[in-house]
mmCIF file of C-alpha atoms and ligand atoms in Angstrom:
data_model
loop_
_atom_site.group_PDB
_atom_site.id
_atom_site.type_symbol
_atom_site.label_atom_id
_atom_site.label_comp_id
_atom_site.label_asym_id
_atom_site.label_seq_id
_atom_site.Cartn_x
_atom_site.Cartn_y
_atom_site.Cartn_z
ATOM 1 C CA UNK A 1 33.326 17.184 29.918
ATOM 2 C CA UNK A 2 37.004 16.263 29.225
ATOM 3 C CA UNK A 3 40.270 18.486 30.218
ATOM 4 C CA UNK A 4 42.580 19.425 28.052
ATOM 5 C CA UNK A 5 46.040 19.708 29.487
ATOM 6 C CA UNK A 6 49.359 21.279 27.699
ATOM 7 C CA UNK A 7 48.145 20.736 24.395
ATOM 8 C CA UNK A 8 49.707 19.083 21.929
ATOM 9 C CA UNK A 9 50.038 20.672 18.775
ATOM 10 C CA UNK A 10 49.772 18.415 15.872
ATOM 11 C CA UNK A 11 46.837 18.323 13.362
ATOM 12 C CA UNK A 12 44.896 15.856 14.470
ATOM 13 C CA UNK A 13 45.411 17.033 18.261
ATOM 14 C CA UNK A 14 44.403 20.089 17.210
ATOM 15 C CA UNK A 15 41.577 19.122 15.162
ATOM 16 C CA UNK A 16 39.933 16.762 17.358
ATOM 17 C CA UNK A 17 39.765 20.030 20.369
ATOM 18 C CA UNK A 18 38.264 22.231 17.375
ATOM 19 C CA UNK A 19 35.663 18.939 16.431
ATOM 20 C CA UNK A 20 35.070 18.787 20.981
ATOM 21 C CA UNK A 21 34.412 22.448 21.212
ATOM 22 C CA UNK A 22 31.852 22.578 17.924
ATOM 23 C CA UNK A 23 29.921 19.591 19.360
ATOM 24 C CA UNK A 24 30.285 21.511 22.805
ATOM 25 C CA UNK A 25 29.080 24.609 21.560
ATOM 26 C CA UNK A 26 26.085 22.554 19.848
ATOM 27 C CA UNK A 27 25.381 21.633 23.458
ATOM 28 C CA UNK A 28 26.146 17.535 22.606
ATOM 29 C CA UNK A 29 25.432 15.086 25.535
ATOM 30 C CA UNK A 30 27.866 13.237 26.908
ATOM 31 C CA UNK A 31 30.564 14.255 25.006
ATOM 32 C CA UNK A 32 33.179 12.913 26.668
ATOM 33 C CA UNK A 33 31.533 9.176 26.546
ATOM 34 C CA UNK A 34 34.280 6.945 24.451
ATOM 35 C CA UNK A 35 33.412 3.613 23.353
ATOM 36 C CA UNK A 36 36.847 1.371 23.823
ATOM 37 C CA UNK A 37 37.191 -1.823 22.168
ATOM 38 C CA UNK A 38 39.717 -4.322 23.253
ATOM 39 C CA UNK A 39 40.704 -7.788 21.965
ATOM 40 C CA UNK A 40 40.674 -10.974 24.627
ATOM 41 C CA UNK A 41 43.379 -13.033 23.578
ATOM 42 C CA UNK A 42 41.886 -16.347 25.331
ATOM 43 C CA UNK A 43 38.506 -16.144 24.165
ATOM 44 C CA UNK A 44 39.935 -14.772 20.768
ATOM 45 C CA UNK A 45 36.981 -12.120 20.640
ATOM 46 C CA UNK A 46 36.488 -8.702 20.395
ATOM 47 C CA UNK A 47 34.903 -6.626 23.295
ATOM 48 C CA UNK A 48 33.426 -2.867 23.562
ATOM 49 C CA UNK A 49 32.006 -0.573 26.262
ATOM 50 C CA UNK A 50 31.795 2.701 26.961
ATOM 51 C CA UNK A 51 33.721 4.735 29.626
ATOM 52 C CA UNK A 52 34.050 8.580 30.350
ATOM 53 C CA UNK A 53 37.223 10.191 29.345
ATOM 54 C CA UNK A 54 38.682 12.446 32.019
ATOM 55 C CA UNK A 55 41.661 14.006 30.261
ATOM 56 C CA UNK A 56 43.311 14.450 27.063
ATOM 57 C CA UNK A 57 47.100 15.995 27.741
ATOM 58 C CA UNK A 58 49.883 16.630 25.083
ATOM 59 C CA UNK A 59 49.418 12.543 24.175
ATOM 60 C CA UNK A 60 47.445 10.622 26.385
ATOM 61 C CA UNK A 61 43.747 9.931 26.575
ATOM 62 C CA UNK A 62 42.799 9.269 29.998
ATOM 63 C CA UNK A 63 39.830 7.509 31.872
ATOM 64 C CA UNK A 64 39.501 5.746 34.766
ATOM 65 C CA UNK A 65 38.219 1.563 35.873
ATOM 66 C CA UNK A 66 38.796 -1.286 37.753
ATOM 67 C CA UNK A 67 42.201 -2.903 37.780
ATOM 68 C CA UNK A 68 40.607 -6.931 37.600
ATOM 69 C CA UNK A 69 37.672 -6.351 35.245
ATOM 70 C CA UNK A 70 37.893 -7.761 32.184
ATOM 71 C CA UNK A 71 38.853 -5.044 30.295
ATOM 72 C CA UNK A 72 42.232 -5.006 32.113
ATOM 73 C CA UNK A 73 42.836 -8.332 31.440
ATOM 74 C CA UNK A 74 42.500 -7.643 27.694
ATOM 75 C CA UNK A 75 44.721 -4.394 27.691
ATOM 76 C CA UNK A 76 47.402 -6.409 29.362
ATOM 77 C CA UNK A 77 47.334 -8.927 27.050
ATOM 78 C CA UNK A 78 47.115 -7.256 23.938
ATOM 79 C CA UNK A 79 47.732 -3.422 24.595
ATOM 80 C CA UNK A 80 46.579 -2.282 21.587
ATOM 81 C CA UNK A 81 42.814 -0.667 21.301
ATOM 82 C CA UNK A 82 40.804 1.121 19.055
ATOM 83 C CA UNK A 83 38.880 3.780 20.035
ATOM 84 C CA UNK A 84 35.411 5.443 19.002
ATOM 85 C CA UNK A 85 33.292 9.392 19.985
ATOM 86 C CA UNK A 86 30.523 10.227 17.980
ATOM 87 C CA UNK A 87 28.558 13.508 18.630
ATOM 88 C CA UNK A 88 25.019 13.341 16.969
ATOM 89 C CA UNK A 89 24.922 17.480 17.540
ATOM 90 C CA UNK A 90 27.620 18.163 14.595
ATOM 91 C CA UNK A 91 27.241 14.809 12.798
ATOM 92 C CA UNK A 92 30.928 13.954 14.003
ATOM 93 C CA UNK A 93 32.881 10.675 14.082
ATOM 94 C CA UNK A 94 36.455 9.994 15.436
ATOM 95 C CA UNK A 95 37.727 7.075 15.065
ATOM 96 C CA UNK A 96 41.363 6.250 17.269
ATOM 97 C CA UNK A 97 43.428 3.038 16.975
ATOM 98 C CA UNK A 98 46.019 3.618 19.949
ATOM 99 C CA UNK A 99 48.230 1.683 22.803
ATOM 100 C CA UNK A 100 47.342 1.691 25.888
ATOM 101 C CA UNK A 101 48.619 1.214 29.688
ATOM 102 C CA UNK A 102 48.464 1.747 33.181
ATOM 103 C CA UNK A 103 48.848 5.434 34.700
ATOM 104 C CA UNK A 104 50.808 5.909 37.660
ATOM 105 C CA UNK A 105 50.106 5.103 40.938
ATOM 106 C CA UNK A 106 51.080 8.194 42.788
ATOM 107 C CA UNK A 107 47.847 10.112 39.601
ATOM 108 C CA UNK A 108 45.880 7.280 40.621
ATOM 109 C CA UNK A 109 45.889 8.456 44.254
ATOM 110 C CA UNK A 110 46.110 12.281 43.731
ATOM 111 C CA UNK A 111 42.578 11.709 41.452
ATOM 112 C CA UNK A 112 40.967 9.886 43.378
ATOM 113 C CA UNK A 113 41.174 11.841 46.782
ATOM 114 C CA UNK A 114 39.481 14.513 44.869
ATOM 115 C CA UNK A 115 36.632 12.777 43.544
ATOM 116 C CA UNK A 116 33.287 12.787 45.418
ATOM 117 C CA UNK A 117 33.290 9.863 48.480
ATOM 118 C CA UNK A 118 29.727 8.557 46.989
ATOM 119 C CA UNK A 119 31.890 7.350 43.720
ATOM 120 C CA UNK A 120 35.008 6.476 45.330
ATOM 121 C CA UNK A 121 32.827 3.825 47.298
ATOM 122 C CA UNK A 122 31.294 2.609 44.623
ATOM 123 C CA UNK A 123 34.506 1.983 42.890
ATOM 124 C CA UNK A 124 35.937 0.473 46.260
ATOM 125 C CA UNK A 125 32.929 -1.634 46.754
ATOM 126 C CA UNK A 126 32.627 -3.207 43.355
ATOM 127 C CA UNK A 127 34.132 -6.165 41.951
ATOM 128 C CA UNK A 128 33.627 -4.659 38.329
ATOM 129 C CA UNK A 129 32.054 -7.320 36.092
ATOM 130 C CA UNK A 130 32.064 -9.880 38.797
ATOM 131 C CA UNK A 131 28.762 -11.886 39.018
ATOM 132 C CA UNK A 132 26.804 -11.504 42.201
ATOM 133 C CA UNK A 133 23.225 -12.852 43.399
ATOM 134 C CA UNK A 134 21.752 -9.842 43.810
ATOM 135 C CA UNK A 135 20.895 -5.996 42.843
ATOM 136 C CA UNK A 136 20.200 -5.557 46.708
ATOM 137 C CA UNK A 137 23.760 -7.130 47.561
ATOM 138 C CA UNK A 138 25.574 -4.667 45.116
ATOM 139 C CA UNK A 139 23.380 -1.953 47.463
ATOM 140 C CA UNK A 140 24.605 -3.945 50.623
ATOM 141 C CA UNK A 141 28.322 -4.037 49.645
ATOM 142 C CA UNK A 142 27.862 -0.306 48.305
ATOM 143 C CA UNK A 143 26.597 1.213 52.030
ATOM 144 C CA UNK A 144 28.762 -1.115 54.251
ATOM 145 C CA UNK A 145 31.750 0.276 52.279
ATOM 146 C CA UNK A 146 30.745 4.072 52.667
ATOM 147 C CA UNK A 147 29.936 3.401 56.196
ATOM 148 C CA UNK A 148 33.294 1.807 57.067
ATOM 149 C CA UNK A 149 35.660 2.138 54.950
ATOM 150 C CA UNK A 150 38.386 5.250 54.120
ATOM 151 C CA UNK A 151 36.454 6.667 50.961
ATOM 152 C CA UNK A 152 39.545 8.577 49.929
ATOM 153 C CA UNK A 153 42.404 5.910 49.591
ATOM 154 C CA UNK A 154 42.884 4.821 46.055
ATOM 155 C CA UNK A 155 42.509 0.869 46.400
ATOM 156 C CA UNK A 156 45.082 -0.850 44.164
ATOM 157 C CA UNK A 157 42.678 -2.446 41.804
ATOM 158 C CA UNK A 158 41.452 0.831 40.935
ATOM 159 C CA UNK A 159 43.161 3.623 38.454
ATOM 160 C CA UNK A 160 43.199 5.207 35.100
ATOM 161 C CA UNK A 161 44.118 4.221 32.017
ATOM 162 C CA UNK A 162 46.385 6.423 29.322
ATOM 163 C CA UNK A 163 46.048 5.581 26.054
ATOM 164 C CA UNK A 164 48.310 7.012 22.627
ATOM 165 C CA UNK A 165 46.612 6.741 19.293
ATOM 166 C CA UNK A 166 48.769 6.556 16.440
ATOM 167 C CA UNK A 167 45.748 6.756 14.066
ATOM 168 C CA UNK A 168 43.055 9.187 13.707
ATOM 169 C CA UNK A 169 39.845 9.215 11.166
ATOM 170 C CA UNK A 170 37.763 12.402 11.685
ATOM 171 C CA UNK A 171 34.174 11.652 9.514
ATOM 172 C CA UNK A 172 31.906 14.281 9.159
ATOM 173 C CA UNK A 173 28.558 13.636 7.501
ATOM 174 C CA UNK A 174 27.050 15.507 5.353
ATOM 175 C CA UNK A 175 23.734 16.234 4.071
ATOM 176 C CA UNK A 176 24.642 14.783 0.355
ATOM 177 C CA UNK A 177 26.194 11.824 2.104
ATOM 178 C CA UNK A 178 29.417 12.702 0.561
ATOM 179 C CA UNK A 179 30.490 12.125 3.884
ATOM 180 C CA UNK A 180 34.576 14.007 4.276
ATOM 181 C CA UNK A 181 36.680 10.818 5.646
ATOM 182 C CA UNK A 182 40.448 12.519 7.216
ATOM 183 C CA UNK A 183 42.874 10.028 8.486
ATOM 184 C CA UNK A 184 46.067 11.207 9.983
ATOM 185 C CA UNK A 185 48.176 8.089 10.533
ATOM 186 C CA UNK A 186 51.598 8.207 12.763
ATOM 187 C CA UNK A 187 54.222 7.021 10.215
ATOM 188 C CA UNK A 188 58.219 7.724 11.334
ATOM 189 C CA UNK A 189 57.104 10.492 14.067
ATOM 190 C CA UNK A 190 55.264 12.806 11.270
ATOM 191 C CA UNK A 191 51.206 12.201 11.074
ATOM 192 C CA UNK A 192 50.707 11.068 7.542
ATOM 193 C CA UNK A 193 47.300 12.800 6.094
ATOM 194 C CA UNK A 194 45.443 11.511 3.421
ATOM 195 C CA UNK A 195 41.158 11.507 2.314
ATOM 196 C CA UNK A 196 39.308 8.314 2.314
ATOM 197 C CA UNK A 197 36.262 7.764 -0.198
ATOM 198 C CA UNK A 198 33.105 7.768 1.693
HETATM 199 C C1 FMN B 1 28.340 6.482 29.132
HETATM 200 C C2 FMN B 1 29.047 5.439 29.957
HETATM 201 C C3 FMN B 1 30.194 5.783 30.649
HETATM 202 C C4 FMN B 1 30.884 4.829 31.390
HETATM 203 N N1 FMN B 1 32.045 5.197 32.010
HETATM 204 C C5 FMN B 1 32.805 4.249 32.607
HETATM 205 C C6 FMN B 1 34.099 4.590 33.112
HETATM 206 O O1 FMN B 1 34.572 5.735 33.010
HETATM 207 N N2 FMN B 1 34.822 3.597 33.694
HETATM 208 C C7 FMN B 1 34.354 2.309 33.802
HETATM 209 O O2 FMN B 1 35.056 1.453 34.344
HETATM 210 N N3 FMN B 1 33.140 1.959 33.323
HETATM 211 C C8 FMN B 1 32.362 2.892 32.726
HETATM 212 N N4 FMN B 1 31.127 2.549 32.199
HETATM 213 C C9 FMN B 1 30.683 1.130 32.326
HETATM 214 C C10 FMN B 1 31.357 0.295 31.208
HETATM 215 O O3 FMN B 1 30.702 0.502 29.981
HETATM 216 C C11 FMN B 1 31.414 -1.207 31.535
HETATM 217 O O4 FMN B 1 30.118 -1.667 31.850
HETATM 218 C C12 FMN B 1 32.347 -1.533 32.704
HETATM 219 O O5 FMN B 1 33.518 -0.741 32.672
HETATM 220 C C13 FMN B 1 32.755 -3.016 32.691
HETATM 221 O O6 FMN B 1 33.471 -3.280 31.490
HETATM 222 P P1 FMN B 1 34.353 -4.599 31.280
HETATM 223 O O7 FMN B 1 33.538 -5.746 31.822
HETATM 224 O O8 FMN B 1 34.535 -4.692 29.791
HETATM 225 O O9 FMN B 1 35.662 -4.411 31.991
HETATM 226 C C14 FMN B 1 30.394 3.491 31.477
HETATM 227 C C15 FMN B 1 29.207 3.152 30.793
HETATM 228 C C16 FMN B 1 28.554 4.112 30.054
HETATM 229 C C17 FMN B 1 27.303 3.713 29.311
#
């Protein structure tokens, strides 16, 4: 599930909480699963995964990661992303384009002392995307951390990210497969709407 916080009321704010709570209400699975795609300016390549978003407030899309993993080291070198939900139960895709950058520390800490101590050492114990010899050792590293370390400090590779799309495409299939293409596209502070052919 994502939180909404204080939201914000422009269209395609608006229209993406009406699209979340249909594909809710349709009882979708992992709806809040995001695929993020980032661009790796040394390798000049493209790169997606998916990651959980926590929180949508009245502009930022939140989730949360590892500070050193590669993904970081993409956003900081190129901070724009696009961004990608699709909910099989109402046929829905959003598409984002967006900015994105660190959250605060002092959020970091505040969310992470109220998450559950079994995740908090898993994100403490992990080198995220770090090669290691062994499933066991990842185990290992896992249970020496929740035996000894302090499972509710925030470490400082670990935090969320907030990113700020300043494009939208809401696609909606349809039976016909005259499939209804939206954009809303951030032009001078006003979201400029206009239909794309399918
Ligand atoms: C449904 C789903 C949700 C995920 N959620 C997160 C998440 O919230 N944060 C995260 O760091 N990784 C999450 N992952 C793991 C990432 O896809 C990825 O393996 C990891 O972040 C390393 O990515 P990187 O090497 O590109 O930095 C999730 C994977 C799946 C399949």
């Amino acid at each position: 599930m994502i939180k909404f916080k204080n939201q914000n009321k422009t269209i395609p704010y608006l229209l993406l909480k009406e699209k979340y709570d249909e594909a809710l209400e349709a009882g979708q699975k992992n709806i809040e699963a995001i695929s993020i795609s980032s661009y790796d300016k040394n390798k000049n390549e493209v790169n997606s995964r998916f990651v959980n978003l926590k929180f949508i407030d009245s502009k930022n899309f939140i989730f949360f990661s590892n500070y050193n993993a590669p993904k970081s080291r993409e956003f900081s070198t190129h901070d724009q992303i696009s961004a990608l939900f699709f909910w099989s139960s109402t046929y829905v895709q959003i598409r984002m384009k967006a900015r994105i950058q660190k959250t605060p520390i002092e959020f970091n800490n505040e969310y992470f002392k109220n998450r559950s101590p079994d995740k908090n050492a898993l994100a403490i114990s992990s080198n995220q995307s770090e090669k290691i010899s062994s499933y066991d050792e990842v185990l290992d590293q896992y249970n020496e951390t929740k035996d000894n370390k302090d499972l509710y400090s925030c470490p400082d590779y670990w935090g969320g990210y907030a990113f700020v799309p300043y494009y939208f495409e809401f696609w909606e299939g349809h039976s016909s497969r005259l499939n209804k293409r939206e954009v809303y596209e951030l032009q001078n502070n006003d979201w400029n709407h206009y239909i794309l052919q399918p």
